[in-house]
Amino acid sequence: MPVLNSNKKLLKVLNGEVSSPPPFWFMRQAGRYMPEYRALREKAGSFLNLCFNPEYAAEVTLQPIRAFDMDAAILFADILLIPAALGVDLKFETGEGPVLGKFSPDELNFDESKLAPVYETLKILKRELPKDKTLIGFAGSPWTVATYMVEGGSSKNFAKVKRMAICEPEYFAQLIDVIVDSTIKYLSSQIKAGAEVVQLFDSWAGELSEEEFEKWVTKPTAKITSALKKLHPEIKIIGFPRRAHFSLIEYANISAVDAVSLDSTSRLDWAFENMKCVIQGNLDPAILFSDKDCIKREATKILNTAKGKPFIFNLGHGILPETPVENVKYLSELIRNFK
Ligand code: CP3
C-alpha cells in the first residue's frame, strides 16, 4: 500500500503532512512505571528473557497502546542486543544496569540467528496492532552502542571510549564499521518483519566535539540511512542525536534522516526555523513527575509552537521508571484533545 494513502497519522506526518492534533508516542513507553510490565517481567525472570520471548515482548509492546492509545508502538527490545549478537557477553544486573564483557573488534562476528526472536515479535505485532497504529523498530546508533561496549556498561565520563575514538581513530573505526554493518542487517530484517519506521537512539551523541561528532555520529548514521533506503525505499527513519545542539542542522542534512527527535534542551521554535526535516519531541520526562497544571502548561507550549508544522509529539528522553501512570494518561488525553 502506498504510504501516502495510509490512514496512519504518524506515517502521514513523516511524509511531510501536517496533522492537528499531532500524532504522539513516548520513548521507553513500555517499562517499569507500568504495573502490567512489572508483572510480566517478573514472570519472564529477567529483562533479557523478556526481550527474547516473542509472545511476552509483543505483549509488553502493546501494554502502553491499550492503556494510553498512542499513535505508534515501539518494538520491545534493547539497543544492547546488537553487542550480544556480536558475541559480547551481556548481563543486566539489578540496580547496576548493563554489564558487557571484554572483546576485540577483529573477533566480533555478527550472528543474526540470535536476533530471530526479535523479528518474531515484530511479526506478531504486525498482526495484532490496530490498523491505525504505526509499528516502530529501532537500534542504537553506532556511537552510543560503542560507548557501552568499550566502557563495559553505563558510564559517567566516557573516558575509555573517548580516548579510543580520539587517540586511536583507526582502531575505533573498525569497531564502528562492525556496528554499522550489523545495524544495517538488523534494521533491514526488522523492516522485512513489519517495522514501518525505524528510530536510531543516540543517547550519548552530545558527548563529542563537533569534529568528532561528524566522524562518529553523522557519517555512520548516513551510511545506515543510505543503505536502508536503497533496500527499502519506503522506509522512514527517525534519528535521536541527544544533546547535539551545534551539530543538529548538519546531522539532519548529511544523515538524511526523515525526522529528528529533539531532546528537551533544544528549542523547538529554533528547530522549526532551521531544520528541513520533520521534528519529533521534546517534553522533558521530568515534567511527568509534576502536577496536571504544570504538565498542561508545558505540553500546551509545545503543541502551540508546533501548530501548522509536520510534528510528532514525544518526550525529550525516555519515560523514567518512577513516573506516575496517571500523568502519562493525562498527557496522552491532553495531546489527543488539543485543538
Ligand atoms: O521504548 C520502548 O518502550 C522500547 C524498549 C526500549 C528499551 N530500551 C527497554 C528497556 C528501548 C527503545 C530502549 C533503548 C535503550 N536501551 C537506550 C536508548 C534510549 C535511552 O534511554 O537513552 C539505551 C541507552 C539502552 C540501554 C539500556 N537498557 C540501559 C542503560 C538499561 C539499564 C537502565 C535502565 O533503565 O534500567 C537498559 C534496560 C532496559 N531497556 C529496561 C527497559 C524496559 C529496564 C529493564 C528492566 O525491566 O529491569
mmCIF file of C-alpha atoms and ligand atoms in Angstrom:
data_model
loop_
_atom_site.group_PDB
_atom_site.id
_atom_site.type_symbol
_atom_site.label_atom_id
_atom_site.label_comp_id
_atom_site.label_asym_id
_atom_site.label_seq_id
_atom_site.Cartn_x
_atom_site.Cartn_y
_atom_site.Cartn_z
ATOM 1 C CA MET A 1 0.000 0.000 0.000
ATOM 2 C CA PRO A 2 1.475 3.393 -0.891
ATOM 3 C CA VAL A 3 2.432 5.168 2.276
ATOM 4 C CA LEU A 4 0.822 8.450 1.162
ATOM 5 C CA ASN A 5 -2.612 6.827 1.152
ATOM 6 C CA SER A 6 -2.028 5.421 4.594
ATOM 7 C CA ASN A 7 -4.570 6.130 7.317
ATOM 8 C CA LYS A 8 -1.738 6.148 9.834
ATOM 9 C CA LYS A 9 -1.259 9.616 11.267
ATOM 10 C CA LEU A 10 2.378 9.099 12.130
ATOM 11 C CA LEU A 11 3.301 7.957 8.612
ATOM 12 C CA LYS A 12 1.441 10.899 7.091
ATOM 13 C CA VAL A 13 3.440 13.325 9.206
ATOM 14 C CA LEU A 14 6.685 11.574 8.263
ATOM 15 C CA ASN A 15 5.674 12.264 4.662
ATOM 16 C CA GLY A 16 5.531 15.970 5.468
ATOM 17 C CA GLU A 17 1.786 16.347 6.073
ATOM 18 C CA VAL A 18 0.502 18.457 8.947
ATOM 19 C CA SER A 19 -1.766 16.784 11.472
ATOM 20 C CA SER A 20 -3.705 18.542 14.211
ATOM 21 C CA PRO A 21 -3.539 17.342 16.907
ATOM 22 C CA PRO A 22 -0.147 15.788 16.143
ATOM 23 C CA PRO A 23 0.458 12.036 16.428
ATOM 24 C CA PHE A 24 2.273 11.029 19.615
ATOM 25 C CA TRP A 25 4.227 8.238 21.259
ATOM 26 C CA PHE A 26 6.755 8.260 24.095
ATOM 27 C CA MET A 27 10.277 6.910 24.118
ATOM 28 C CA ARG A 28 10.520 3.991 26.564
ATOM 29 C CA GLN A 29 6.714 3.918 26.721
ATOM 30 C CA ALA A 30 6.866 0.268 27.801
ATOM 31 C CA GLY A 31 8.588 -0.348 31.099
ATOM 32 C CA ARG A 32 8.779 -0.376 34.852
ATOM 33 C CA TYR A 33 6.399 2.534 35.512
ATOM 34 C CA MET A 34 3.552 0.218 34.349
ATOM 35 C CA PRO A 35 2.359 -2.460 36.840
ATOM 36 C CA GLU A 36 1.419 -4.801 33.962
ATOM 37 C CA TYR A 37 5.033 -4.573 32.691
ATOM 38 C CA ARG A 38 6.447 -5.383 36.134
ATOM 39 C CA ALA A 39 4.178 -8.446 36.365
ATOM 40 C CA LEU A 40 5.299 -9.889 33.022
ATOM 41 C CA ARG A 41 8.952 -9.005 33.685
ATOM 42 C CA GLU A 42 8.713 -10.995 36.921
ATOM 43 C CA LYS A 43 7.175 -13.943 35.076
ATOM 44 C CA ALA A 44 9.956 -13.813 32.450
ATOM 45 C CA GLY A 45 12.586 -13.958 35.209
ATOM 46 C CA SER A 46 14.965 -11.442 33.624
ATOM 47 C CA PHE A 47 14.942 -8.477 31.276
ATOM 48 C CA LEU A 48 16.758 -10.412 28.533
ATOM 49 C CA ASN A 49 14.311 -13.318 28.800
ATOM 50 C CA LEU A 50 11.564 -10.766 28.237
ATOM 51 C CA CYS A 51 13.322 -9.352 25.140
ATOM 52 C CA PHE A 52 13.888 -12.832 23.666
ATOM 53 C CA ASN A 53 10.378 -14.207 24.311
ATOM 54 C CA PRO A 54 8.323 -13.037 21.285
ATOM 55 C CA GLU A 55 4.916 -13.564 22.943
ATOM 56 C CA TYR A 56 5.945 -11.651 26.058
ATOM 57 C CA ALA A 57 7.818 -8.917 24.157
ATOM 58 C CA ALA A 58 4.813 -8.343 21.873
ATOM 59 C CA GLU A 59 2.517 -8.187 24.897
ATOM 60 C CA VAL A 60 4.758 -5.616 26.626
ATOM 61 C CA THR A 61 4.876 -3.558 23.405
ATOM 62 C CA LEU A 62 1.062 -3.447 23.310
ATOM 63 C CA GLN A 63 0.534 -2.600 27.008
ATOM 64 C CA PRO A 64 1.026 1.184 26.635
ATOM 65 C CA ILE A 65 -1.103 1.257 23.454
ATOM 66 C CA ARG A 66 -4.007 -0.303 25.349
ATOM 67 C CA ALA A 67 -3.520 1.985 28.340
ATOM 68 C CA PHE A 68 -2.864 5.304 26.570
ATOM 69 C CA ASP A 69 -3.770 4.825 22.868
ATOM 70 C CA MET A 70 -0.561 6.230 21.376
ATOM 71 C CA ASP A 71 -0.281 6.502 17.578
ATOM 72 C CA ALA A 72 2.723 4.200 17.460
ATOM 73 C CA ALA A 73 4.000 1.061 19.137
ATOM 74 C CA ILE A 74 7.765 0.687 19.560
ATOM 75 C CA LEU A 75 9.155 -2.827 19.460
ATOM 76 C CA PHE A 76 10.146 -4.043 22.911
ATOM 77 C CA ALA A 77 13.845 -4.909 22.788
ATOM 78 C CA ASP A 78 17.095 -3.136 23.692
ATOM 79 C CA ILE A 79 19.921 -1.345 21.886
ATOM 80 C CA LEU A 80 22.384 -3.764 23.521
ATOM 81 C CA LEU A 81 21.055 -6.821 21.675
ATOM 82 C CA ILE A 82 23.488 -5.963 18.837
ATOM 83 C CA PRO A 83 26.603 -6.392 21.027
ATOM 84 C CA ALA A 84 25.053 -9.655 22.297
ATOM 85 C CA ALA A 85 24.594 -10.874 18.688
ATOM 86 C CA LEU A 86 28.227 -9.871 18.038
ATOM 87 C CA GLY A 87 29.304 -12.345 20.713
ATOM 88 C CA VAL A 88 29.861 -9.896 23.593
ATOM 89 C CA ASP A 89 28.754 -11.205 26.981
ATOM 90 C CA LEU A 90 25.734 -9.156 28.179
ATOM 91 C CA LYS A 91 24.028 -9.136 31.580
ATOM 92 C CA PHE A 92 21.617 -6.759 33.255
ATOM 93 C CA GLU A 93 22.410 -6.536 36.961
ATOM 94 C CA THR A 94 19.640 -5.204 39.216
ATOM 95 C CA GLY A 95 20.379 -1.649 40.256
ATOM 96 C CA GLU A 96 23.539 -1.544 38.175
ATOM 97 C CA GLY A 97 22.330 -1.502 34.591
ATOM 98 C CA PRO A 98 24.006 -3.416 31.779
ATOM 99 C CA VAL A 99 27.357 -5.190 32.172
ATOM 100 C CA LEU A 100 29.222 -6.101 28.977
ATOM 101 C CA GLY A 101 32.217 -8.417 28.629
ATOM 102 C CA LYS A 102 35.594 -7.599 27.067
ATOM 103 C CA PHE A 103 36.145 -8.091 23.322
ATOM 104 C CA SER A 104 38.463 -7.186 20.465
ATOM 105 C CA PRO A 105 36.933 -5.614 17.314
ATOM 106 C CA ASP A 106 38.565 -8.138 14.972
ATOM 107 C CA GLU A 107 36.968 -11.057 16.830
ATOM 108 C CA LEU A 108 33.404 -9.784 16.557
ATOM 109 C CA ASN A 109 31.147 -11.869 14.387
ATOM 110 C CA PHE A 110 27.512 -10.942 13.802
ATOM 111 C CA ASP A 111 25.338 -13.990 14.446
ATOM 112 C CA GLU A 112 21.948 -12.821 13.247
ATOM 113 C CA SER A 113 20.213 -16.027 14.331
ATOM 114 C CA LYS A 114 20.449 -14.729 17.926
ATOM 115 C CA LEU A 115 18.079 -11.915 16.927
ATOM 116 C CA ALA A 116 15.458 -14.156 15.316
ATOM 117 C CA PRO A 117 13.091 -13.810 18.345
ATOM 118 C CA VAL A 118 13.036 -10.026 17.814
ATOM 119 C CA TYR A 119 11.824 -10.483 14.222
ATOM 120 C CA GLU A 120 9.238 -12.931 15.534
ATOM 121 C CA THR A 121 7.986 -10.252 17.968
ATOM 122 C CA LEU A 122 7.510 -7.832 15.057
ATOM 123 C CA LYS A 123 5.575 -10.426 13.059
ATOM 124 C CA ILE A 124 3.169 -10.887 15.973
ATOM 125 C CA LEU A 125 2.807 -7.125 16.347
ATOM 126 C CA LYS A 126 2.150 -6.632 12.653
ATOM 127 C CA ARG A 127 -0.790 -8.995 13.033
ATOM 128 C CA GLU A 128 -2.113 -7.678 16.340
ATOM 129 C CA LEU A 129 -1.547 -3.941 16.252
ATOM 130 C CA PRO A 130 -4.692 -1.881 15.416
ATOM 131 C CA LYS A 131 -4.524 -0.789 11.773
ATOM 132 C CA ASP A 132 -4.292 2.942 12.510
ATOM 133 C CA LYS A 133 -1.144 2.489 14.631
ATOM 134 C CA THR A 134 2.394 2.640 13.265
ATOM 135 C CA LEU A 135 4.932 -0.049 14.150
ATOM 136 C CA ILE A 136 8.362 1.366 15.027
ATOM 137 C CA GLY A 137 11.537 -0.724 15.053
ATOM 138 C CA PHE A 138 14.816 0.584 16.446
ATOM 139 C CA ALA A 139 18.505 0.193 17.092
ATOM 140 C CA GLY A 140 21.128 2.164 18.947
ATOM 141 C CA SER A 141 23.370 4.376 16.866
ATOM 142 C CA PRO A 142 26.892 3.045 16.396
ATOM 143 C CA TRP A 143 28.461 5.667 18.693
ATOM 144 C CA THR A 144 26.073 5.041 21.597
ATOM 145 C CA VAL A 145 26.336 1.243 21.256
ATOM 146 C CA ALA A 146 30.150 1.577 21.122
ATOM 147 C CA THR A 147 30.129 3.578 24.386
ATOM 148 C CA TYR A 148 28.504 0.640 26.221
ATOM 149 C CA MET A 149 30.845 -1.874 24.549
ATOM 150 C CA VAL A 150 34.082 -0.020 25.283
ATOM 151 C CA GLU A 151 33.091 1.139 28.786
ATOM 152 C CA GLY A 152 31.704 -2.312 29.644
ATOM 153 C CA GLY A 153 28.387 -0.739 30.652
ATOM 154 C CA SER A 154 26.959 2.669 31.513
ATOM 155 C CA SER A 155 29.465 5.460 32.094
ATOM 156 C CA LYS A 156 29.610 8.863 33.760
ATOM 157 C CA ASN A 157 32.624 10.307 31.939
ATOM 158 C CA PHE A 158 33.091 8.142 28.815
ATOM 159 C CA ALA A 159 36.861 8.270 29.370
ATOM 160 C CA LYS A 160 37.716 4.919 27.755
ATOM 161 C CA VAL A 161 35.590 5.304 24.650
ATOM 162 C CA LYS A 162 36.582 8.940 24.068
ATOM 163 C CA ARG A 163 40.262 8.137 24.470
ATOM 164 C CA MET A 164 39.879 5.349 21.937
ATOM 165 C CA ALA A 165 37.861 7.452 19.452
ATOM 166 C CA ILE A 166 40.173 10.460 19.630
ATOM 167 C CA CYS A 167 43.591 8.811 20.095
ATOM 168 C CA GLU A 168 43.162 5.520 18.216
ATOM 169 C CA PRO A 169 40.743 6.502 15.444
ATOM 170 C CA GLU A 170 41.728 3.645 13.116
ATOM 171 C CA TYR A 171 41.181 1.019 15.778
ATOM 172 C CA PHE A 172 37.892 2.640 16.846
ATOM 173 C CA ALA A 173 36.734 2.891 13.199
ATOM 174 C CA GLN A 174 36.989 -0.910 12.976
ATOM 175 C CA LEU A 175 34.513 -1.208 15.826
ATOM 176 C CA ILE A 176 32.163 1.446 14.411
ATOM 177 C CA ASP A 177 32.227 -0.262 10.987
ATOM 178 C CA VAL A 178 31.273 -3.613 12.529
ATOM 179 C CA ILE A 179 28.353 -1.974 14.368
ATOM 180 C CA VAL A 180 27.246 -0.073 11.214
ATOM 181 C CA ASP A 181 27.177 -3.284 9.152
ATOM 182 C CA SER A 182 25.303 -5.317 11.741
ATOM 183 C CA THR A 183 22.843 -2.469 12.371
ATOM 184 C CA ILE A 184 22.003 -2.295 8.661
ATOM 185 C CA LYS A 185 21.299 -6.042 8.633
ATOM 186 C CA TYR A 186 19.350 -5.872 11.898
ATOM 187 C CA LEU A 187 17.129 -2.960 10.838
ATOM 188 C CA SER A 188 16.622 -4.359 7.354
ATOM 189 C CA SER A 189 15.340 -7.602 8.916
ATOM 190 C CA GLN A 190 13.122 -5.599 11.290
ATOM 191 C CA ILE A 191 11.611 -3.818 8.269
ATOM 192 C CA LYS A 192 11.037 -7.140 6.478
ATOM 193 C CA ALA A 193 9.297 -8.419 9.625
ATOM 194 C CA GLY A 194 6.895 -5.454 9.736
ATOM 195 C CA ALA A 195 8.556 -2.287 11.092
ATOM 196 C CA GLU A 196 7.242 0.739 9.158
ATOM 197 C CA VAL A 197 9.548 3.296 10.774
ATOM 198 C CA VAL A 198 12.904 2.824 12.472
ATOM 199 C CA GLN A 199 14.469 5.055 15.096
ATOM 200 C CA LEU A 200 18.186 5.307 15.835
ATOM 201 C CA PHE A 201 18.780 6.072 19.513
ATOM 202 C CA ASP A 202 21.941 8.120 20.034
ATOM 203 C CA SER A 203 21.608 8.914 23.727
ATOM 204 C CA TRP A 204 25.271 9.935 24.117
ATOM 205 C CA ALA A 205 25.699 11.911 20.873
ATOM 206 C CA GLY A 206 26.174 15.109 22.898
ATOM 207 C CA GLU A 207 29.409 13.839 24.491
ATOM 208 C CA LEU A 208 31.523 14.544 21.390
ATOM 209 C CA SER A 209 33.161 17.682 19.960
ATOM 210 C CA GLU A 210 31.778 18.991 16.675
ATOM 211 C CA GLU A 211 34.611 17.382 14.709
ATOM 212 C CA GLU A 212 34.362 14.001 16.437
ATOM 213 C CA PHE A 213 30.580 14.135 16.140
ATOM 214 C CA GLU A 214 30.806 14.320 12.377
ATOM 215 C CA LYS A 215 33.132 11.295 12.296
ATOM 216 C CA TRP A 216 31.380 9.028 14.795
ATOM 217 C CA VAL A 217 27.745 10.142 14.705
ATOM 218 C CA THR A 218 26.759 11.862 11.449
ATOM 219 C CA LYS A 219 28.765 9.764 8.979
ATOM 220 C CA PRO A 220 27.938 6.306 10.409
ATOM 221 C CA THR A 221 24.273 7.348 10.624
ATOM 222 C CA ALA A 222 24.397 8.458 6.965
ATOM 223 C CA LYS A 223 25.800 5.037 5.992
ATOM 224 C CA ILE A 224 22.911 3.313 7.754
ATOM 225 C CA THR A 225 20.189 5.547 6.277
ATOM 226 C CA SER A 226 21.502 5.330 2.723
ATOM 227 C CA ALA A 227 21.848 1.528 2.869
ATOM 228 C CA LEU A 228 18.349 1.125 4.355
ATOM 229 C CA LYS A 229 16.744 3.481 1.826
ATOM 230 C CA LYS A 230 18.363 1.538 -1.021
ATOM 231 C CA LEU A 231 16.996 -1.745 0.322
ATOM 232 C CA HIS A 232 13.616 -0.326 1.423
ATOM 233 C CA PRO A 233 12.819 2.934 -0.451
ATOM 234 C CA GLU A 234 9.577 3.424 1.510
ATOM 235 C CA ILE A 235 11.141 3.237 4.995
ATOM 236 C CA LYS A 236 11.020 6.282 7.287
ATOM 237 C CA ILE A 237 13.923 6.893 9.644
ATOM 238 C CA ILE A 238 13.963 8.983 12.828
ATOM 239 C CA GLY A 239 17.287 9.997 14.390
ATOM 240 C CA PHE A 240 17.649 10.901 18.070
ATOM 241 C CA PRO A 241 21.049 12.578 18.465
ATOM 242 C CA ARG A 242 20.562 13.600 22.072
ATOM 243 C CA ARG A 243 22.111 16.946 23.111
ATOM 244 C CA ALA A 244 23.628 17.532 19.671
ATOM 245 C CA HIS A 245 22.749 21.276 19.593
ATOM 246 C CA PHE A 246 25.509 22.727 17.403
ATOM 247 C CA SER A 247 25.510 19.765 15.026
ATOM 248 C CA LEU A 248 21.753 19.326 14.553
ATOM 249 C CA ILE A 249 21.425 21.040 11.159
ATOM 250 C CA GLU A 250 24.391 19.210 9.686
ATOM 251 C CA TYR A 251 23.227 15.906 11.211
ATOM 252 C CA ALA A 252 19.783 16.310 9.635
ATOM 253 C CA ASN A 253 21.160 17.288 6.225
ATOM 254 C CA ILE A 254 24.022 14.799 5.913
ATOM 255 C CA SER A 255 22.498 11.794 7.647
ATOM 256 C CA ALA A 256 19.306 12.277 5.578
ATOM 257 C CA VAL A 257 17.003 11.008 8.298
ATOM 258 C CA ASP A 258 13.312 11.814 7.706
ATOM 259 C CA ALA A 259 12.851 13.201 11.206
ATOM 260 C CA VAL A 260 14.985 14.349 14.110
ATOM 261 C CA SER A 261 13.855 13.692 17.669
ATOM 262 C CA LEU A 262 14.827 16.725 19.765
ATOM 263 C CA ASP A 263 15.787 16.377 23.404
ATOM 264 C CA SER A 264 14.414 18.826 25.954
ATOM 265 C CA THR A 265 17.488 21.075 25.948
ATOM 266 C CA SER A 266 16.921 22.226 22.338
ATOM 267 C CA ARG A 267 14.425 24.890 21.297
ATOM 268 C CA LEU A 268 11.508 23.680 19.245
ATOM 269 C CA ASP A 269 10.906 27.068 17.568
ATOM 270 C CA TRP A 270 14.592 27.160 16.551
ATOM 271 C CA ALA A 271 14.291 23.651 15.067
ATOM 272 C CA PHE A 272 11.222 24.577 13.012
ATOM 273 C CA GLU A 273 13.020 27.629 11.633
ATOM 274 C CA ASN A 274 16.335 25.986 10.885
ATOM 275 C CA MET A 275 15.813 22.294 10.144
ATOM 276 C CA LYS A 276 14.267 20.983 6.959
ATOM 277 C CA CYS A 277 13.197 17.583 8.309
ATOM 278 C CA VAL A 278 10.163 16.581 10.363
ATOM 279 C CA ILE A 279 10.612 17.272 14.086
ATOM 280 C CA GLN A 280 9.721 14.989 16.989
ATOM 281 C CA GLY A 281 9.926 15.917 20.659
ATOM 282 C CA ASN A 282 10.554 17.259 23.232
ATOM 283 C CA LEU A 283 8.727 17.423 26.585
ATOM 284 C CA ASP A 284 11.134 16.889 29.458
ATOM 285 C CA PRO A 285 10.260 13.494 31.046
ATOM 286 C CA ALA A 286 10.822 15.147 34.451
ATOM 287 C CA ILE A 287 7.607 17.178 33.879
ATOM 288 C CA LEU A 288 5.681 13.902 34.257
ATOM 289 C CA PHE A 289 6.570 13.969 37.965
ATOM 290 C CA SER A 290 4.716 17.254 38.343
ATOM 291 C CA ASP A 291 1.010 18.090 38.698
ATOM 292 C CA LYS A 292 -1.610 18.446 35.971
ATOM 293 C CA ASP A 293 -1.255 22.245 35.787
ATOM 294 C CA CYS A 294 2.440 22.096 35.033
ATOM 295 C CA ILE A 295 2.060 19.214 32.566
ATOM 296 C CA LYS A 296 -0.705 21.129 30.802
ATOM 297 C CA ARG A 297 1.279 24.360 30.648
ATOM 298 C CA GLU A 298 4.454 22.759 29.294
ATOM 299 C CA ALA A 299 2.732 20.402 26.826
ATOM 300 C CA THR A 300 0.493 23.206 25.507
ATOM 301 C CA LYS A 301 3.557 25.373 24.890
ATOM 302 C CA ILE A 302 4.942 22.612 22.657
ATOM 303 C CA LEU A 303 1.613 21.986 20.916
ATOM 304 C CA ASN A 304 1.192 25.703 20.149
ATOM 305 C CA THR A 305 4.739 26.068 18.823
ATOM 306 C CA ALA A 306 4.191 23.050 16.551
ATOM 307 C CA LYS A 307 0.858 24.239 15.106
ATOM 308 C CA GLY A 308 0.863 24.092 11.308
ATOM 309 C CA LYS A 309 4.100 22.044 11.155
ATOM 310 C CA PRO A 310 4.653 18.347 10.468
ATOM 311 C CA PHE A 311 5.358 17.293 14.042
ATOM 312 C CA ILE A 312 5.320 14.183 16.250
ATOM 313 C CA PHE A 313 4.778 14.775 19.964
ATOM 314 C CA ASN A 314 7.224 12.830 22.123
ATOM 315 C CA LEU A 315 9.383 13.284 25.207
ATOM 316 C CA GLY A 316 12.922 14.659 25.140
ATOM 317 C CA HIS A 317 14.199 11.319 26.524
ATOM 318 C CA GLY A 318 12.687 8.076 27.808
ATOM 319 C CA ILE A 319 9.965 7.826 30.471
ATOM 320 C CA LEU A 320 11.564 7.293 33.878
ATOM 321 C CA PRO A 321 10.744 4.155 35.920
ATOM 322 C CA GLU A 322 9.083 6.033 38.819
ATOM 323 C CA THR A 323 6.738 8.077 36.572
ATOM 324 C CA PRO A 324 3.114 8.137 37.831
ATOM 325 C CA VAL A 325 0.903 6.243 35.376
ATOM 326 C CA GLU A 326 -1.969 8.739 35.778
ATOM 327 C CA ASN A 327 0.255 11.546 34.491
ATOM 328 C CA VAL A 328 1.089 9.605 31.325
ATOM 329 C CA LYS A 329 -2.648 9.110 30.855
ATOM 330 C CA TYR A 330 -3.353 12.790 31.461
ATOM 331 C CA LEU A 331 -0.692 13.885 28.951
ATOM 332 C CA SER A 332 -1.968 11.416 26.315
ATOM 333 C CA GLU A 333 -5.527 12.750 26.632
ATOM 334 C CA LEU A 334 -4.327 16.329 26.554
ATOM 335 C CA ILE A 335 -2.463 15.795 23.277
ATOM 336 C CA ARG A 336 -5.340 13.855 21.710
ATOM 337 C CA ASN A 337 -7.883 16.569 22.595
ATOM 338 C CA PHE A 338 -5.746 19.560 21.627
ATOM 339 C CA LYS A 339 -7.369 21.964 19.156
HETATM 340 O O1 CP3 B 1 10.849 2.468 24.205
HETATM 341 C C1 CP3 B 1 10.397 1.344 24.474
HETATM 342 O O2 CP3 B 1 9.396 1.183 25.218
HETATM 343 C C2 CP3 B 1 11.010 0.129 23.804
HETATM 344 C C3 CP3 B 1 12.029 -0.578 24.512
HETATM 345 C C4 CP3 B 1 13.383 0.035 24.818
HETATM 346 C C5 CP3 B 1 14.148 -0.335 25.967
HETATM 347 N N1 CP3 B 1 15.370 0.260 25.881
HETATM 348 C C6 CP3 B 1 13.679 -1.235 27.024
HETATM 349 C C7 CP3 B 1 14.412 -1.316 28.304
HETATM 350 C C8 CP3 B 1 14.178 0.944 24.086
HETATM 351 C C9 CP3 B 1 13.842 1.696 22.808
HETATM 352 C C10 CP3 B 1 15.421 1.050 24.769
HETATM 353 C C11 CP3 B 1 16.556 1.876 24.273
HETATM 354 C C12 CP3 B 1 17.771 1.962 25.077
HETATM 355 N N2 CP3 B 1 18.374 0.982 25.812
HETATM 356 C C13 CP3 B 1 18.608 3.109 25.096
HETATM 357 C C14 CP3 B 1 18.387 4.387 24.346
HETATM 358 C C15 CP3 B 1 17.388 5.279 24.988
HETATM 359 C C16 CP3 B 1 17.808 5.878 26.304
HETATM 360 O O3 CP3 B 1 17.071 5.608 27.288
HETATM 361 O O4 CP3 B 1 18.800 6.598 26.366
HETATM 362 C C17 CP3 B 1 19.698 2.796 25.938
HETATM 363 C C18 CP3 B 1 20.857 3.716 26.290
HETATM 364 C C19 CP3 B 1 19.547 1.442 26.376
HETATM 365 C C20 CP3 B 1 20.489 0.647 27.210
HETATM 366 C C21 CP3 B 1 19.882 0.224 28.487
HETATM 367 N N3 CP3 B 1 18.834 -0.685 28.586
HETATM 368 C C22 CP3 B 1 20.258 0.598 29.793
HETATM 369 C C23 CP3 B 1 21.362 1.585 30.126
HETATM 370 C C24 CP3 B 1 19.414 -0.079 30.685
HETATM 371 C C25 CP3 B 1 19.511 -0.081 32.187
HETATM 372 C C26 CP3 B 1 18.968 1.154 32.769
HETATM 373 C C27 CP3 B 1 17.505 1.006 32.998
HETATM 374 O O5 CP3 B 1 16.722 1.844 32.505
HETATM 375 O O6 CP3 B 1 17.164 0.028 33.693
HETATM 376 C C28 CP3 B 1 18.502 -0.840 29.912
HETATM 377 C C29 CP3 B 1 17.406 -1.722 30.416
HETATM 378 C C30 CP3 B 1 16.054 -1.545 29.819
HETATM 379 N N4 CP3 B 1 15.773 -1.381 28.494
HETATM 380 C C31 CP3 B 1 14.825 -1.598 30.546
HETATM 381 C C32 CP3 B 1 13.793 -1.460 29.592
HETATM 382 C C33 CP3 B 1 12.321 -1.520 29.848
HETATM 383 C C34 CP3 B 1 14.675 -1.849 32.045
HETATM 384 C C35 CP3 B 1 14.978 -3.273 32.319
HETATM 385 C C36 CP3 B 1 14.189 -3.861 33.477
HETATM 386 O O7 CP3 B 1 12.986 -4.138 33.326
HETATM 387 O O8 CP3 B 1 14.813 -4.094 34.532
#
